[in-house]
Coordinates of C-alpha atoms and ligand atoms in Angstrom, one line a residue:
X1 CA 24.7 7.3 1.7
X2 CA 23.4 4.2 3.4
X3 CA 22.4 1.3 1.3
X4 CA 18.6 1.1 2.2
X5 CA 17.9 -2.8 2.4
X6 CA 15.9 -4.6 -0.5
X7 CA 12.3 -4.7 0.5
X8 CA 12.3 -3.1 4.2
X9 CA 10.0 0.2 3.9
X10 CA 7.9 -1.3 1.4
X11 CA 4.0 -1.2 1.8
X12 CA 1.7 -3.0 -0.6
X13 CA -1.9 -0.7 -0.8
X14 CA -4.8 -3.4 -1.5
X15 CA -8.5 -3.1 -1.3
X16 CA -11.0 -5.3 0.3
X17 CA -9.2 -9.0 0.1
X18 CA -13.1 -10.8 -0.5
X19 CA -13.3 -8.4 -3.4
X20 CA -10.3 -6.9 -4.9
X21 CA -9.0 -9.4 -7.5
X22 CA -6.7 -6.9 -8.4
X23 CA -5.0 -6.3 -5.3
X24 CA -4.8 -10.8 -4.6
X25 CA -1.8 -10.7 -7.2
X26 CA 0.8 -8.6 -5.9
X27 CA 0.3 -9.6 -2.5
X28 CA 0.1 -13.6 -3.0
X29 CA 3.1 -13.3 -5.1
X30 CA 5.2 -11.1 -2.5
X31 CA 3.7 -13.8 0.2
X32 CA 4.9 -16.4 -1.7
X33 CA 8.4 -15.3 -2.4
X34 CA 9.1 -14.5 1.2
X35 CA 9.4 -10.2 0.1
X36 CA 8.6 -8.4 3.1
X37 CA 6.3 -5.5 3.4
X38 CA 3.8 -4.0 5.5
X39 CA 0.5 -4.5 4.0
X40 CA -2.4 -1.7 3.9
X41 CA -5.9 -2.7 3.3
X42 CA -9.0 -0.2 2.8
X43 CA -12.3 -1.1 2.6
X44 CA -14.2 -0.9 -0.8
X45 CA -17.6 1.2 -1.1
X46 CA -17.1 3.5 2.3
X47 CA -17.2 6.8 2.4
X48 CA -13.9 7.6 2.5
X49 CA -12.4 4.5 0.2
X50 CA -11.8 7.1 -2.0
X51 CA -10.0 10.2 -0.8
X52 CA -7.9 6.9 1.3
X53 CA -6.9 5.3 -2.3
X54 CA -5.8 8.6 -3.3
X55 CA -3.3 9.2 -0.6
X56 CA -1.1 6.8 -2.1
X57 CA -2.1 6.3 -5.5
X58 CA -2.3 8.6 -8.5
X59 CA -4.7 6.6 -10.3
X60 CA -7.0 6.1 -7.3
X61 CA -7.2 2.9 -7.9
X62 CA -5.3 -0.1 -5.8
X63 CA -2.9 -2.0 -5.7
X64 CA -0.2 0.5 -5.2
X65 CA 3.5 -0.2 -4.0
X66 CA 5.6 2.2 -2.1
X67 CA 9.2 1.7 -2.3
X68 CA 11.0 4.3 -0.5
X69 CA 10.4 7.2 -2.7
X70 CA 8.8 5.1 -5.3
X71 CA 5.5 4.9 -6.1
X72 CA 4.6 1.9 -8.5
X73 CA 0.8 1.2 -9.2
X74 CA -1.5 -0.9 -11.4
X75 CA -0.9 -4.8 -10.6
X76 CA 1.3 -5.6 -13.6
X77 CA 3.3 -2.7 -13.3
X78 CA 3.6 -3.8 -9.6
X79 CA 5.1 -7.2 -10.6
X80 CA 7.3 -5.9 -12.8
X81 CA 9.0 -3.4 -10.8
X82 CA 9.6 -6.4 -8.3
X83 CA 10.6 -8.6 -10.5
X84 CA 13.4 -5.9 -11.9
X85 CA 13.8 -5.4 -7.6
X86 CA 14.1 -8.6 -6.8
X87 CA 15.7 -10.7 -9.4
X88 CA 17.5 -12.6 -7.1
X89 CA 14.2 -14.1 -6.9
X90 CA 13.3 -15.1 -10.5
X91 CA 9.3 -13.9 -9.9
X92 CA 9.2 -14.8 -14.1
X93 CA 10.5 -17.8 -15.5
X94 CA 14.0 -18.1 -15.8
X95 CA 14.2 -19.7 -19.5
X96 CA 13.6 -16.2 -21.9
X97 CA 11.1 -18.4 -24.3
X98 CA 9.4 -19.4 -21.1
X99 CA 9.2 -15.6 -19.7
X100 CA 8.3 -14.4 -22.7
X101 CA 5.3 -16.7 -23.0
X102 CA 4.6 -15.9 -19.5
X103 CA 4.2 -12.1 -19.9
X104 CA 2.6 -12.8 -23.2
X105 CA -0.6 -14.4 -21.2
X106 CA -0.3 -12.2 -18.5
X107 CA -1.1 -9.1 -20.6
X108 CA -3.6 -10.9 -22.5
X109 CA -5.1 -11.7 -18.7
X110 CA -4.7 -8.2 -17.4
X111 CA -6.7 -6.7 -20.7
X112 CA -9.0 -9.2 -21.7
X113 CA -11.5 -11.3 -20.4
X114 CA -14.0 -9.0 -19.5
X115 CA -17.1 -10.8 -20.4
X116 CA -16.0 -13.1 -17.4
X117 CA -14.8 -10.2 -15.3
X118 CA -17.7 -8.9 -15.6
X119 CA -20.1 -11.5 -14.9
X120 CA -18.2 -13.2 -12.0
X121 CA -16.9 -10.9 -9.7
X122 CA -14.7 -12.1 -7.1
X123 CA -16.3 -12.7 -4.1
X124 CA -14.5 -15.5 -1.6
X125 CA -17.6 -15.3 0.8
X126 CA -19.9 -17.6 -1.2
X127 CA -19.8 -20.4 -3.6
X128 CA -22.8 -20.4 -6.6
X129 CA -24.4 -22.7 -8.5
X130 CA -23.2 -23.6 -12.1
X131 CA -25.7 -22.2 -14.9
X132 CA -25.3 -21.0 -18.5
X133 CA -23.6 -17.5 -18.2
X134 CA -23.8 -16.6 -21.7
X135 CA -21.8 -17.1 -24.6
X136 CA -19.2 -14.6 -24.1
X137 CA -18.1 -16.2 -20.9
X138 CA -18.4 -18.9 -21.5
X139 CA -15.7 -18.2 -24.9
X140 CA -13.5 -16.4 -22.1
X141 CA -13.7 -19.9 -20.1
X142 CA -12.5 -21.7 -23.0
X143 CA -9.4 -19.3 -23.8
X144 CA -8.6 -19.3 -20.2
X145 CA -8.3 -23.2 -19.7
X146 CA -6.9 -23.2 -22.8
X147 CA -4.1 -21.2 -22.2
X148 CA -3.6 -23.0 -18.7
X149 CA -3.6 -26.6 -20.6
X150 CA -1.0 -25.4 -23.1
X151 CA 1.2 -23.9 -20.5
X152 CA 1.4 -27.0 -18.1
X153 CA 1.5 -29.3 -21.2
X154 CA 4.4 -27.4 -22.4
X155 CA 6.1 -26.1 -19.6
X156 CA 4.6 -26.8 -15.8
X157 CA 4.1 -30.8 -16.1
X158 CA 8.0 -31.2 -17.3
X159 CA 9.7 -34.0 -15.1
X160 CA 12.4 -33.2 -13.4
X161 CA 13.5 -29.7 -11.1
X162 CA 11.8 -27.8 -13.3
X163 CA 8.4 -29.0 -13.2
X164 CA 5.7 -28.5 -10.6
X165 CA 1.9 -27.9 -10.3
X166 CA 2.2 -24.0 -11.5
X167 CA 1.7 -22.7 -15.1
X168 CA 5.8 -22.9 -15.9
X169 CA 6.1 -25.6 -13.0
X170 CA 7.5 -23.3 -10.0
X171 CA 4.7 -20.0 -9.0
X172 CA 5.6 -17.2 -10.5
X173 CA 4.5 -13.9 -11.5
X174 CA 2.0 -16.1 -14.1
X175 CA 0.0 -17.3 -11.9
X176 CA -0.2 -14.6 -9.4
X177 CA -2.1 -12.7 -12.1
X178 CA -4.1 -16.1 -13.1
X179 CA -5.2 -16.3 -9.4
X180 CA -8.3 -14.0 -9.1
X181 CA -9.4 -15.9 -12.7
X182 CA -8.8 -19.5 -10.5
X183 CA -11.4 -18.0 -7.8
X184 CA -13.9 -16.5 -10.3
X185 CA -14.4 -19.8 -11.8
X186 CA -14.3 -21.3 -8.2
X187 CA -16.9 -19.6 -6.9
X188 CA -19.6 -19.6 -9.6
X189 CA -18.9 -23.4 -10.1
X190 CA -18.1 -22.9 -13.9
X191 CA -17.0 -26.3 -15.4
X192 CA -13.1 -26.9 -16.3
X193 CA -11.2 -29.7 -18.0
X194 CA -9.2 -32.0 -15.5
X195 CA -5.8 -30.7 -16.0
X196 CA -7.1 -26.5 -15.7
X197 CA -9.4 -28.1 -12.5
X198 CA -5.6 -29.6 -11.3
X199 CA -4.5 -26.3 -11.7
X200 CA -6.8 -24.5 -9.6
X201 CA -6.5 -27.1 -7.0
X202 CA -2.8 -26.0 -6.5
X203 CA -3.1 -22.2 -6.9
X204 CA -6.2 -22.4 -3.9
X205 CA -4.2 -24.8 -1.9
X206 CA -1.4 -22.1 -1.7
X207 CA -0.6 -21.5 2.0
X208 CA -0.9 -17.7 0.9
X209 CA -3.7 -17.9 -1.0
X210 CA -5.3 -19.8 2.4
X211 CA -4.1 -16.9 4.2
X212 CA -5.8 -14.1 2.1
X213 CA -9.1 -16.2 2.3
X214 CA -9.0 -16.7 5.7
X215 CA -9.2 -12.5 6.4
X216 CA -11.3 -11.9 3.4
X217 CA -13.5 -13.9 5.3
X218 CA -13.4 -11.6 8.7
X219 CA -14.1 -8.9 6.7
X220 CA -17.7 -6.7 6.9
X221 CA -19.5 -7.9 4.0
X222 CA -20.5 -5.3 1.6
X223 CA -23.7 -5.3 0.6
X224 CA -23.2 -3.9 -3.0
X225 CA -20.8 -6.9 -4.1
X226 CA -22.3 -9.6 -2.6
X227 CA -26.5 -8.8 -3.8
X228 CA -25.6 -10.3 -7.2
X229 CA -29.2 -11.7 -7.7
X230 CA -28.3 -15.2 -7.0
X231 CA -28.7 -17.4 -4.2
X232 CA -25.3 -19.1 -3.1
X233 CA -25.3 -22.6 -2.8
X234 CA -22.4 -22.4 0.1
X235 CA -21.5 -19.4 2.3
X236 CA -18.0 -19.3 3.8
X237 CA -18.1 -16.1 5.8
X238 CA -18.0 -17.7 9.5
X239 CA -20.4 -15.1 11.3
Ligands
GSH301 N1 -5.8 -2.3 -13.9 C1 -5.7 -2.0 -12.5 C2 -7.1 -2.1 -11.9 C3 -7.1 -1.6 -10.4 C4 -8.5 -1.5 -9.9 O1 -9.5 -1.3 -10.6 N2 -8.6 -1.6 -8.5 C5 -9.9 -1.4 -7.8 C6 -10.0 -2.4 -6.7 S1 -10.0 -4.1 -7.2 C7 -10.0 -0.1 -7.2 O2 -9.0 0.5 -6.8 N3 -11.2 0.5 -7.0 C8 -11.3 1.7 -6.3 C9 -12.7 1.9 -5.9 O3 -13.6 1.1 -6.2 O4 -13.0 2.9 -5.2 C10 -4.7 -2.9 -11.8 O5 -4.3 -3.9 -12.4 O6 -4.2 -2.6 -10.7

């Protein structure tokens, strides 16, 4: 039986890239890492997004990875399987106390945080103005930057070949699911610490990242995500 190549017939499902946080971390981190795949993007709120969604995934929900005869689906369950996939790569931190810490604030990412979540969707088309969100998110903030602080502290800002602007000093799988948290507080301004507002800086300066943005922004706007009842202070979508 031929050996089917790593990473040839895969194809990455995502949703809308100026709204579907969910679907920026699987495909930033296979971007980033060089995996190949052929990417398939459908539009959020139509009439068909759903019945589309379900032809690939079971939960009707995206992201969704088909390998082969493999269907993987949920974003953390799609890192992992290409992590396991590709570990020539290394896509979690190579030390075992270092990945462990990794996946330990990656599930506490993927689970929690709602109170943020929920009152800063992402949304790359427009930047808002800072203003009290509330005490809940603003808690959410503080365990977020908190978590980045400790991790560069400890891990990321270490001299030498293993240190580097990312959570554990290289990308890896962390940050991809830390990214649609890095645009969230972007875009509705909310006020950081120097070393989390570092942090950001890197993950949006990510050639990939860049990339994403730049078709989110070619995208039709949809109406429902964007009426937030606030006035951006910047628009970015270019017609
Ligand atoms: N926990 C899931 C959440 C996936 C999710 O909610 N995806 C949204 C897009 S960002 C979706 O598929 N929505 C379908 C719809 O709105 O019709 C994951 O990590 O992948």
């Amino acid at each position: 039986m031929a050996v089917r190549p790593w990473g040839v017939s895969m194809k990455l499902i995502i949703a809308s890239k100026c709204y579907s946080s969910w679907s920026l971390r699987p495909w930033l981190l296979m971007k980033a890492f060089a995996v190949p795949f052929e990417e398939v993007v459908i539009p959020l709120r139509t009439a068909g997004t759903a019945q589309a969604i379900a032809a690939y995934s079971p939960s009707g929900r995206v992201p969704a990875l088909i390998d082969g005869p493999t269907t993987v689906w949920d974003s953390l369950a799609v890192i992992e399987y290409l992590a396991e996939r590709r570990a020539d790569l290394s896509l979690w931190p190579r030390d075992s106390g270092a990945r462990a810490v990794a996946r330990s604030i990656s599930a506490e990412m993927h689970s929690g945080f709602q109170a943020l979540r929920q009152a800063c969707p992402m949304n790359l088309a427009f930047r808002f103005a800072a203003r009290d969100r509330g005490e809940a998110v603003a808690a959410d903030t503080a365990r977020v930057t908190a978590i980045w602080r400790q991790m560069r502290q400890s891990y990321g800002a270490k001299a030498g070949p293993d240190g580097g602007p990312f959570l554990f000093g290289g990308l890896s799988a962390a940050d991809a699911m830390f990214a649609p948290v890095v645009t969230r507080l972007d875009t509705y301004s909310i006020p950081v610490d120097p070393v989390s507002g570092a942090y950001m800086d890197a993950v949006l300066a990510l050639a990939p990242f860049k990339e994403w943005r730049a078709a989110a922004l070619t995208e039709p706007a949809i109406a429902g995500y964007d009426d937030i009842g606030e006035t951006p202070i910047e628009h970015f979508r270019s017609a």
